[in-house]
Every structure is written in structure tokens, then in C-alpha cells.
Amino acid sequence: MASRLIRYATIASLGLMAQFGVAHAQATLAAVKARGSLVCGVSQGLAGFSQADAAGKWSGFDVDFCRAVAAAIFDDPNKVSFKPLSAEARFDALRKGEIDVLSRNSTWTMGREAALGLKFAGVTYYDGQGFLVAREPAVVSPLDFSDVKICAQTGTTNRDNAADFLTTNNVKHAIVEVGSPDEMVKAYQDGRCNVMTADSSQLHALQIRLAKPGASVILPDVISKEPLGPVVRQDDPQWFEIVKWTHFAMLDAEELGVSAKTLPAAIVSAKPDVKRLVGTDGNYGEQIGLTKDWVVRIVRAVGNYGESFERNVGAFSSLGIPRGLNQLWSRGGIQYAPPVR
Ligand SMILES: N[C@@H](CCC(=O)N[C@@H](CS)C(=O)NCC(=O)O)C(=O)O
């Protein structure tokens, strides 16, 4: 009798929690803290974005984003475990709760939010889709392709964009679907396809893996908008705030000149906007479940947005991708973060 009552009470309270949406609200941060680490979904290995070295240590732009979230929570960028995911598996892994956040060159689309119950927390990298082909015979545009075999990864926007673009422009083509960057590189080098299509940033990462990178070129045409960013489930507004503001904080830090190097000066700065950012004025971090010094923790661990960009994919990396659209709005780009105030 007593156990039946308890069971009814439990069922009733679970019903209420679901009804009022509190079953998961704030659950992610608590679960991450209880576990002692963040679980972050990344790619299976893409230079500059997320790649594990021989010792299994992950690095890259998408990896740094998760290290920034871990630093904000634990003051330790190493309290993250990385879960490599294919394009096809990534959103299910997030929906099923196998990861806390997906930071894996994923394009923000309406369908991925509305149909899958997910939320993109921002655009960490504005990208667009391109094509990589052999340097010879020279082709200047995808509109010049004739009877090409195009490698694209299953479960990506790229596969569908290529089909739409080439069909609309009456370009005869066949799409060869692959499941990973390894397979993409192999298929291209084995001649199973003679064109690779992916987001431009990923084409750069694929090109440096070819036996003869200089024998292929990335065409200048960009056929789509690929706003890439971190993704969370829709059911935990506090967690969404943490992930979203981690990105904004890294941008605001760059805009205000707060970097890993200038951090000691920033902590004693008298400038009002710097004080709010580093938590010597106000308690903005606490308002989202973190600490006042959350941005100091992030910048100390991974640097500001520009530092992470240049180190992983930009001027100080093997990819050498220019800032382009990912420059701050105040310097001609479109990266723009709301202020901490
Ligand atoms: N941004 C596109 C493409 C993402 C994507 O998965 N691109 C491939 C290009 S090679 C990739 O990163 N693969 C990495 C992997 O499967 O681990 C999307 O969200 O659909």
C-alpha cells in the first residue's frame, strides 16, 4: 500500500514537472557538476576544428569552445570528455542526452531546431559551401563541371545543397556519399570521386591531408550560407544561456582587448565595460549559474575569440584561413556579441 502510494506520488510529481517544464530545467549544469566533467560532441577528426593527437588529447576551434564552457564551470579546461560523432549521428546523440553540447561544425538551420527539438546557441563560425577539384584540367566554377562525381558526407547540408545547386543549374553530376573525412579523402584520392564538396573551412582541412595538396584547388564560388555553432537541447534554458554567453563573452573579450596576455591588467581595469566582463563589477556570471569571474576563467584557459580563431584555423595555424566574415563587426566582419551589462 505504502509503496503504491509512493509510486503514485512519484508519477504525479513527474507529470507536474513535465507539465511545467521543470523536469530538465537547470538539470544539465547540475548533471555536469555532479559528473565532474562536460561531455562534448565533436567531429571524428578535422584539422583546426577538432582533432585528437596520438596521446588522445583533443584540440581545435570547436574543442576550445567546449574547453571554454568547462573553464567557466570548473575553472579547468580539461574537465571535458570529447565524443567524436559523424554528421549522421550527431543530433541523435544530443537528443538522447549522450552529450551535453554539440560543438561540431554544424550548420544552423530551421529544420534542425524545429523538427529535432534543438537550439543553436550562436554562430561561432560563418562559413559557406565550396568545391575542391584537381588543379588540372583547370575549372573556374562549378557551373563548368560536366559529368562529375562529387563526394559529400551523408547527413550534411552539403550533400543536399550540392544536389540543389547542380540540378537547378543543369549540371550533370552524381553524388558519392561518404561517412567521414577519412573516407572522403580516400575516395577522392582513389578516384571514386573527382570533386569534394564541404563547407570551405572543412575543405581547407581536407586539402592539407591530401598526398599532394598543391595539385588540388578550392574554387572561389560559395554556394550556401553555413552558419556553424554549438547546439543544445531545447529543454534547459539555463544551459542554453551558459553556452550562448560563453561565445558572446569570448567575442566581447576580443572587442574590449581582453586576451590571455592582458588579463592581469583587465582584472584591475577601471573601465566600466571591462569591469562588468571580468566580474569586478556586477554578478553577471552568477545570474546564469556560474561565478563572477567566469569570463576570466574562459580567457585564461582558451583566450578570447580572436586568439582561439588564429591559433586553430587562422594565421597561426596550418590552415591559414583569413578572418573574413568572422572578423569582429567593429573591424569589418559580422561577428557581433550583445554586451555584458
Ligand atoms: N556544416 C555542415 C557539414 C558538417 C560536416 O559534417 N562536414 C563534414 C565535412 S568532411 C565533416 O565535418 N565531417 C567530420 C566528421 O564526420 O567527423 C552540416 O552541418 O551539415
Tab-separated table of C-alpha atoms and ligand atoms in Angstrom:
chain	number	residue	atom	x	y	z
A	1	MET	CA	0.000	0.000	0.000
A	2	ALA	CA	2.678	2.455	1.082
A	3	SER	CA	4.839	1.592	-1.906
A	4	ARG	CA	1.870	2.033	-4.232
A	5	LEU	CA	1.208	5.462	-2.750
A	6	ILE	CA	4.821	6.450	-3.223
A	7	ARG	CA	4.657	5.234	-6.792
A	8	TYR	CA	1.523	7.325	-7.478
A	9	ALA	CA	3.114	10.336	-5.805
A	10	THR	CA	6.219	9.918	-7.945
A	11	ILE	CA	4.200	9.550	-11.126
A	12	ALA	CA	2.101	12.602	-10.193
A	13	SER	CA	5.119	14.768	-9.462
A	14	LEU	CA	6.859	13.666	-12.656
A	15	GLY	CA	3.681	14.631	-14.521
A	16	LEU	CA	3.678	18.056	-12.883
A	17	MET	CA	7.362	18.543	-13.623
A	18	ALA	CA	6.831	17.666	-17.265
A	19	GLN	CA	3.747	19.894	-17.427
A	20	PHE	CA	5.586	22.907	-16.075
A	21	GLY	CA	8.775	22.145	-17.923
A	22	VAL	CA	10.891	21.807	-14.818
A	23	ALA	CA	11.892	18.195	-15.356
A	24	HIS	CA	15.007	19.256	-17.197
A	25	ALA	CA	15.260	22.960	-16.387
A	26	GLN	CA	18.679	23.588	-14.864
A	27	ALA	CA	19.359	19.830	-14.936
A	28	THR	CA	22.300	19.982	-17.324
A	29	LEU	CA	24.553	22.214	-15.235
A	30	ALA	CA	23.774	20.134	-12.133
A	31	ALA	CA	24.476	16.897	-14.012
A	32	VAL	CA	27.738	18.252	-15.448
A	33	LYS	CA	28.880	19.381	-11.987
A	34	ALA	CA	27.893	16.062	-10.378
A	35	ARG	CA	29.776	14.160	-13.097
A	36	GLY	CA	32.782	16.439	-12.714
A	37	SER	CA	33.121	16.949	-16.458
A	38	LEU	CA	31.361	18.169	-19.569
A	39	VAL	CA	30.585	15.757	-22.412
A	40	CYS	CA	31.122	17.497	-25.715
A	41	GLY	CA	30.260	16.106	-29.145
A	42	VAL	CA	32.880	16.888	-31.798
A	43	SER	CA	33.832	15.723	-35.290
A	44	GLN	CA	35.640	12.475	-35.932
A	45	GLY	CA	38.772	14.432	-36.798
A	46	LEU	CA	39.060	17.638	-38.759
A	47	ALA	CA	42.276	19.688	-38.659
A	48	GLY	CA	41.802	23.038	-36.941
A	49	PHE	CA	38.326	22.234	-35.623
A	50	SER	CA	38.547	19.035	-33.600
A	51	GLN	CA	41.318	16.530	-33.751
A	52	ALA	CA	42.868	14.122	-31.247
A	53	ASP	CA	46.657	13.700	-31.183
A	54	ALA	CA	48.479	10.375	-30.737
A	55	ALA	CA	48.058	10.673	-26.968
A	56	GLY	CA	44.298	11.219	-27.377
A	57	LYS	CA	44.407	14.923	-26.477
A	58	TRP	CA	41.826	16.917	-28.408
A	59	SER	CA	42.462	20.376	-29.829
A	60	GLY	CA	40.869	22.779	-32.284
A	61	PHE	CA	38.424	25.647	-32.580
A	62	ASP	CA	35.321	23.542	-31.755
A	63	VAL	CA	37.257	21.777	-28.985
A	64	ASP	CA	38.317	25.120	-27.497
A	65	PHE	CA	34.695	26.169	-27.324
A	66	CYS	CA	33.917	23.202	-25.068
A	67	ARG	CA	37.081	23.840	-23.064
A	68	ALA	CA	35.795	27.403	-22.580
A	69	VAL	CA	32.478	26.104	-21.211
A	70	ALA	CA	34.356	23.694	-18.924
A	71	ALA	CA	36.628	26.507	-17.757
A	72	ALA	CA	33.608	28.689	-16.982
A	73	ILE	CA	32.070	25.913	-14.875
A	74	PHE	CA	35.090	24.224	-13.286
A	75	ASP	CA	37.926	26.713	-13.795
A	76	ASP	CA	39.596	23.797	-15.586
A	77	PRO	CA	39.561	23.441	-19.412
A	78	ASN	CA	40.496	19.774	-19.122
A	79	LYS	CA	37.290	18.730	-17.413
A	80	VAL	CA	35.722	17.718	-20.716
A	81	SER	CA	35.377	14.394	-22.423
A	82	PHE	CA	35.097	14.543	-26.171
A	83	LYS	CA	32.809	12.246	-28.110
A	84	PRO	CA	33.589	12.010	-31.829
A	85	LEU	CA	30.401	11.904	-33.899
A	86	SER	CA	29.673	11.510	-37.594
A	87	ALA	CA	27.417	14.019	-39.300
A	88	GLU	CA	24.652	11.446	-39.317
A	89	ALA	CA	24.904	10.522	-35.619
A	90	ARG	CA	25.444	13.963	-34.059
A	91	PHE	CA	21.910	15.278	-33.487
A	92	ASP	CA	20.540	11.978	-32.166
A	93	ALA	CA	23.407	11.787	-29.693
A	94	LEU	CA	22.429	15.231	-28.406
A	95	ARG	CA	18.707	14.447	-28.295
A	96	LYS	CA	19.336	11.237	-26.375
A	97	GLY	CA	21.434	13.055	-23.772
A	98	GLU	CA	24.684	11.252	-24.676
A	99	ILE	CA	26.384	14.649	-24.859
A	100	ASP	CA	25.747	17.975	-23.076
A	101	VAL	CA	26.630	20.138	-26.044
A	102	LEU	CA	27.450	19.575	-29.702
A	103	SER	CA	30.399	21.643	-30.940
A	104	ARG	CA	30.985	20.148	-34.355
A	105	ASN	CA	30.906	22.397	-37.415
A	106	SER	CA	27.125	22.120	-37.522
A	107	THR	CA	25.035	24.439	-39.656
A	108	TRP	CA	22.156	26.283	-38.010
A	109	THR	CA	19.014	25.534	-39.999
A	110	MET	CA	15.344	25.912	-39.169
A	111	GLY	CA	14.636	22.204	-39.530
A	112	ARG	CA	17.379	21.219	-37.117
A	113	GLU	CA	15.791	23.384	-34.439
A	114	ALA	CA	12.096	22.967	-35.159
A	115	ALA	CA	11.967	19.313	-36.145
A	116	LEU	CA	14.665	17.961	-33.849
A	117	GLY	CA	13.881	19.961	-30.689
A	118	LEU	CA	17.347	21.505	-30.599
A	119	LYS	CA	18.652	25.050	-30.245
A	120	PHE	CA	21.714	26.646	-31.808
A	121	ALA	CA	23.353	28.913	-29.241
A	122	GLY	CA	25.068	31.216	-31.723
A	123	VAL	CA	27.317	31.310	-34.761
A	124	THR	CA	30.914	30.641	-33.807
A	125	TYR	CA	31.993	30.428	-37.455
A	126	TYR	CA	30.293	31.912	-40.519
A	127	ASP	CA	31.044	29.507	-43.351
A	128	GLY	CA	29.788	28.704	-46.838
A	129	GLN	CA	29.958	25.650	-49.052
A	130	GLY	CA	32.589	25.244	-51.725
A	131	PHE	CA	34.186	22.717	-54.044
A	132	LEU	CA	37.676	21.250	-54.250
A	133	VAL	CA	38.917	19.913	-57.593
A	134	ALA	CA	42.165	18.915	-59.291
A	135	ARG	CA	44.221	21.910	-60.412
A	136	GLU	CA	44.446	20.341	-63.879
A	137	PRO	CA	42.436	20.392	-66.061
A	138	ALA	CA	41.592	23.893	-64.851
A	139	VAL	CA	37.965	24.554	-63.939
A	140	VAL	CA	36.964	28.024	-62.780
A	141	SER	CA	33.438	27.439	-61.495
A	142	PRO	CA	31.131	24.567	-60.522
A	143	LEU	CA	28.951	25.695	-63.418
A	144	ASP	CA	31.705	24.356	-65.702
A	145	PHE	CA	31.511	20.843	-64.226
A	146	SER	CA	30.440	18.208	-66.658
A	147	ASP	CA	29.568	14.682	-65.651
A	148	VAL	CA	31.389	14.927	-62.324
A	149	LYS	CA	31.345	12.577	-59.349
A	150	ILE	CA	31.050	14.666	-56.201
A	151	CYS	CA	31.976	13.378	-52.751
A	152	ALA	CA	29.756	14.721	-49.967
A	153	GLN	CA	29.221	13.464	-46.456
A	154	THR	CA	25.943	11.735	-45.523
A	155	GLY	CA	23.725	13.714	-43.158
A	156	THR	CA	25.142	17.119	-44.068
A	157	THR	CA	23.631	20.251	-45.541
A	158	ASN	CA	26.408	19.987	-48.143
A	159	ARG	CA	25.008	16.861	-49.721
A	160	ASP	CA	21.604	18.461	-50.275
A	161	ASN	CA	22.959	21.910	-51.273
A	162	ALA	CA	25.174	20.367	-53.957
A	163	ALA	CA	22.265	18.405	-55.397
A	164	ASP	CA	20.005	21.513	-55.362
A	165	PHE	CA	22.630	23.804	-56.891
A	166	LEU	CA	23.800	21.470	-59.649
A	167	THR	CA	20.321	20.247	-60.561
A	168	THR	CA	18.974	23.826	-60.730
A	169	ASN	CA	21.863	24.793	-62.990
A	170	ASN	CA	21.505	21.712	-65.202
A	171	VAL	CA	24.954	20.382	-64.355
A	172	LYS	CA	25.120	16.637	-64.884
A	173	HIS	CA	26.572	15.049	-61.744
A	174	ALA	CA	26.497	12.078	-59.413
A	175	ILE	CA	26.818	12.388	-55.636
A	176	VAL	CA	29.094	9.875	-53.936
A	177	GLU	CA	28.152	9.731	-50.245
A	178	VAL	CA	30.860	9.172	-47.645
A	179	GLY	CA	30.632	8.786	-43.874
A	180	SER	CA	33.755	10.541	-42.616
A	181	PRO	CA	36.611	12.872	-43.615
A	182	ASP	CA	38.911	9.812	-43.857
A	183	GLU	CA	36.588	8.211	-46.348
A	184	MET	CA	36.218	11.494	-48.248
A	185	VAL	CA	39.994	11.860	-48.682
A	186	LYS	CA	40.389	8.213	-49.663
A	187	ALA	CA	37.516	8.295	-52.166
A	188	TYR	CA	38.976	11.413	-53.824
A	189	GLN	CA	42.493	10.018	-53.982
A	190	ASP	CA	41.265	6.639	-55.259
A	191	GLY	CA	39.271	8.371	-57.984
A	192	ARG	CA	35.847	7.303	-56.671
A	193	CYS	CA	35.018	10.982	-56.951
A	194	ASN	CA	36.746	13.874	-58.722
A	195	VAL	CA	35.223	16.729	-56.684
A	196	MET	CA	34.891	17.161	-52.932
A	197	THR	CA	32.204	19.418	-51.550
A	198	ALA	CA	32.000	20.642	-47.940
A	199	ASP	CA	31.973	23.901	-46.012
A	200	SER	CA	35.015	25.939	-47.127
A	201	SER	CA	36.717	25.624	-43.741
A	202	GLN	CA	36.437	21.859	-43.936
A	203	LEU	CA	37.767	21.819	-47.494
A	204	HIS	CA	40.913	23.537	-46.162
A	205	ALA	CA	41.203	20.820	-43.503
A	206	LEU	CA	40.707	18.086	-46.100
A	207	GLN	CA	43.141	19.630	-48.595
A	208	ILE	CA	46.110	19.522	-46.213
A	209	ARG	CA	45.501	15.796	-45.779
A	210	LEU	CA	45.933	15.003	-49.469
A	211	ALA	CA	49.189	13.385	-50.575
A	212	LYS	CA	49.721	16.377	-52.911
A	213	PRO	CA	47.727	19.319	-51.525
A	214	GLY	CA	49.039	21.689	-54.233
A	215	ALA	CA	47.619	19.503	-57.001
A	216	SER	CA	44.075	20.463	-55.953
A	217	VAL	CA	42.381	23.847	-55.580
A	218	ILE	CA	39.360	25.196	-53.737
A	219	LEU	CA	37.161	27.055	-56.222
A	220	PRO	CA	36.230	30.620	-55.205
A	221	ASP	CA	32.466	30.040	-55.606
A	222	VAL	CA	30.500	29.735	-52.384
A	223	ILE	CA	27.035	28.261	-52.942
A	224	SER	CA	25.402	28.472	-49.498
A	225	LYS	CA	25.252	30.047	-46.062
A	226	GLU	CA	26.661	27.706	-43.429
A	227	PRO	CA	26.398	29.418	-40.043
A	228	LEU	CA	28.189	26.951	-37.734
A	229	GLY	CA	27.633	26.925	-33.998
A	230	PRO	CA	27.171	24.951	-30.805
A	231	VAL	CA	23.886	23.117	-30.253
A	232	VAL	CA	21.951	22.164	-27.111
A	233	ARG	CA	18.596	20.588	-26.331
A	234	GLN	CA	15.610	22.937	-26.040
A	235	ASP	CA	14.576	21.822	-22.561
A	236	ASP	CA	17.119	23.621	-20.383
A	237	PRO	CA	17.059	27.432	-20.711
A	238	GLN	CA	19.842	27.959	-18.159
A	239	TRP	CA	22.188	25.656	-20.045
A	240	PHE	CA	21.352	27.440	-23.289
A	241	GLU	CA	22.309	30.764	-21.615
A	242	ILE	CA	25.633	29.341	-20.428
A	243	VAL	CA	26.581	28.051	-23.869
A	244	LYS	CA	25.332	31.167	-25.683
A	245	TRP	CA	27.086	33.614	-23.335
A	246	THR	CA	30.342	31.672	-23.437
A	247	HIS	CA	30.514	32.524	-27.141
A	248	PHE	CA	29.448	36.143	-26.584
A	249	ALA	CA	31.949	36.559	-23.745
A	250	MET	CA	34.800	35.413	-25.984
A	251	LEU	CA	33.761	37.957	-28.622
A	252	ASP	CA	33.249	40.761	-26.103
A	253	ALA	CA	36.667	39.992	-24.620
A	254	GLU	CA	38.297	40.396	-28.026
A	255	GLU	CA	36.406	43.617	-28.702
A	256	LEU	CA	37.489	45.063	-25.351
A	257	GLY	CA	41.108	43.965	-25.790
A	258	VAL	CA	40.888	41.369	-23.026
A	259	SER	CA	43.166	38.481	-24.008
A	260	ALA	CA	45.125	35.778	-22.197
A	261	LYS	CA	48.059	38.228	-22.184
A	262	THR	CA	46.184	41.325	-20.997
A	263	LEU	CA	44.141	39.502	-18.349
A	264	PRO	CA	46.202	40.744	-15.353
A	265	ALA	CA	45.602	44.361	-16.467
A	266	ALA	CA	41.919	43.682	-17.202
A	267	ILE	CA	41.334	42.379	-13.678
A	268	VAL	CA	42.434	45.747	-12.227
A	269	SER	CA	40.972	47.858	-15.029
A	270	ALA	CA	38.807	50.871	-14.118
A	271	LYS	CA	36.895	50.744	-17.426
A	272	PRO	CA	33.209	50.020	-16.708
A	273	ASP	CA	32.673	47.573	-19.596
A	274	VAL	CA	35.869	45.656	-18.792
A	275	LYS	CA	34.871	45.518	-15.103
A	276	ARG	CA	31.490	44.026	-15.956
A	277	LEU	CA	33.118	41.487	-18.275
A	278	VAL	CA	35.722	40.276	-15.789
A	279	GLY	CA	33.299	40.404	-12.847
A	280	THR	CA	34.892	43.121	-10.741
A	281	ASP	CA	31.561	44.948	-11.126
A	282	GLY	CA	28.208	43.134	-11.002
A	283	ASN	CA	27.450	39.446	-10.785
A	284	TYR	CA	26.527	38.574	-14.349
A	285	GLY	CA	28.112	35.118	-14.218
A	286	GLU	CA	26.216	34.230	-11.075
A	287	GLN	CA	22.964	35.145	-12.782
A	288	ILE	CA	23.455	32.222	-15.199
A	289	GLY	CA	24.579	29.755	-12.527
A	290	LEU	CA	28.322	30.393	-12.778
A	291	THR	CA	30.737	32.601	-10.802
A	292	LYS	CA	31.527	36.319	-11.068
A	293	ASP	CA	34.906	35.573	-12.645
A	294	TRP	CA	33.545	33.207	-15.317
A	295	VAL	CA	34.998	35.227	-18.214
A	296	VAL	CA	38.424	35.420	-16.547
A	297	ARG	CA	38.343	31.638	-16.339
A	298	ILE	CA	37.436	31.320	-20.028
A	299	VAL	CA	40.048	33.770	-21.303
A	300	ARG	CA	42.793	32.351	-19.072
A	301	ALA	CA	42.071	28.858	-20.401
A	302	VAL	CA	41.492	29.389	-24.134
A	303	GLY	CA	41.885	33.100	-24.838
A	304	ASN	CA	39.339	35.388	-26.481
A	305	TYR	CA	37.536	34.618	-29.765
A	306	GLY	CA	40.290	36.021	-31.987
A	307	GLU	CA	43.016	34.159	-30.107
A	308	SER	CA	41.189	30.858	-30.479
A	309	PHE	CA	40.459	31.559	-34.163
A	310	GLU	CA	44.030	32.485	-35.102
A	311	ARG	CA	45.628	29.661	-33.114
A	312	ASN	CA	43.389	26.921	-34.504
A	313	VAL	CA	42.308	27.868	-38.003
A	314	GLY	CA	43.771	31.295	-38.788
A	315	ALA	CA	47.140	32.933	-39.229
A	316	PHE	CA	48.940	30.862	-36.566
A	317	SER	CA	47.600	27.513	-37.793
A	318	SER	CA	48.385	25.157	-40.658
A	319	LEU	CA	45.060	26.085	-42.293
A	320	GLY	CA	45.787	29.831	-42.507
A	321	ILE	CA	42.132	30.792	-43.069
A	322	PRO	CA	41.597	34.591	-43.146
A	323	ARG	CA	39.171	36.055	-40.568
A	324	GLY	CA	36.797	37.210	-43.348
A	325	LEU	CA	33.176	37.246	-42.130
A	326	ASN	CA	34.423	36.061	-38.758
A	327	GLN	CA	36.174	39.327	-38.083
A	328	LEU	CA	34.526	41.451	-35.390
A	329	TRP	CA	31.754	43.784	-36.611
A	330	SER	CA	33.900	46.716	-35.493
A	331	ARG	CA	36.635	45.627	-37.924
A	332	GLY	CA	34.522	44.867	-40.978
A	333	GLY	CA	33.249	41.391	-40.150
A	334	ILE	CA	29.870	40.170	-38.897
A	335	GLN	CA	30.819	38.681	-35.508
A	336	TYR	CA	28.766	40.799	-33.129
A	337	ALA	CA	28.000	39.982	-29.494
A	338	PRO	CA	25.483	41.695	-27.207
A	339	PRO	CA	27.187	43.427	-24.288
A	340	VAL	CA	27.621	42.074	-20.765
A	341	ARG	CA	25.630	44.600	-18.773
B	1	LIG	N1	28.096	22.167	-41.764
B	1	LIG	C1	27.541	21.041	-42.451
B	1	LIG	C2	28.604	19.964	-42.726
B	1	LIG	C3	29.161	19.355	-41.479
B	1	LIG	C4	30.036	18.105	-41.732
B	1	LIG	O1	29.786	17.073	-41.111
B	1	LIG	N2	31.042	18.226	-42.612
B	1	LIG	C5	31.946	17.139	-42.835
B	1	LIG	C6	32.913	17.603	-43.895
B	1	LIG	S1	34.205	16.489	-44.186
B	1	LIG	C7	32.666	16.862	-41.517
B	1	LIG	O2	32.988	17.770	-40.810
B	1	LIG	N3	32.908	15.624	-41.160
B	1	LIG	C8	33.572	15.361	-39.931
B	1	LIG	C9	33.195	14.042	-39.338
B	1	LIG	O3	32.349	13.329	-39.856
B	1	LIG	O4	33.737	13.734	-38.302
B	1	LIG	C10	26.384	20.468	-41.660
B	1	LIG	O5	26.155	20.875	-40.524
B	1	LIG	O6	25.672	19.587	-42.185
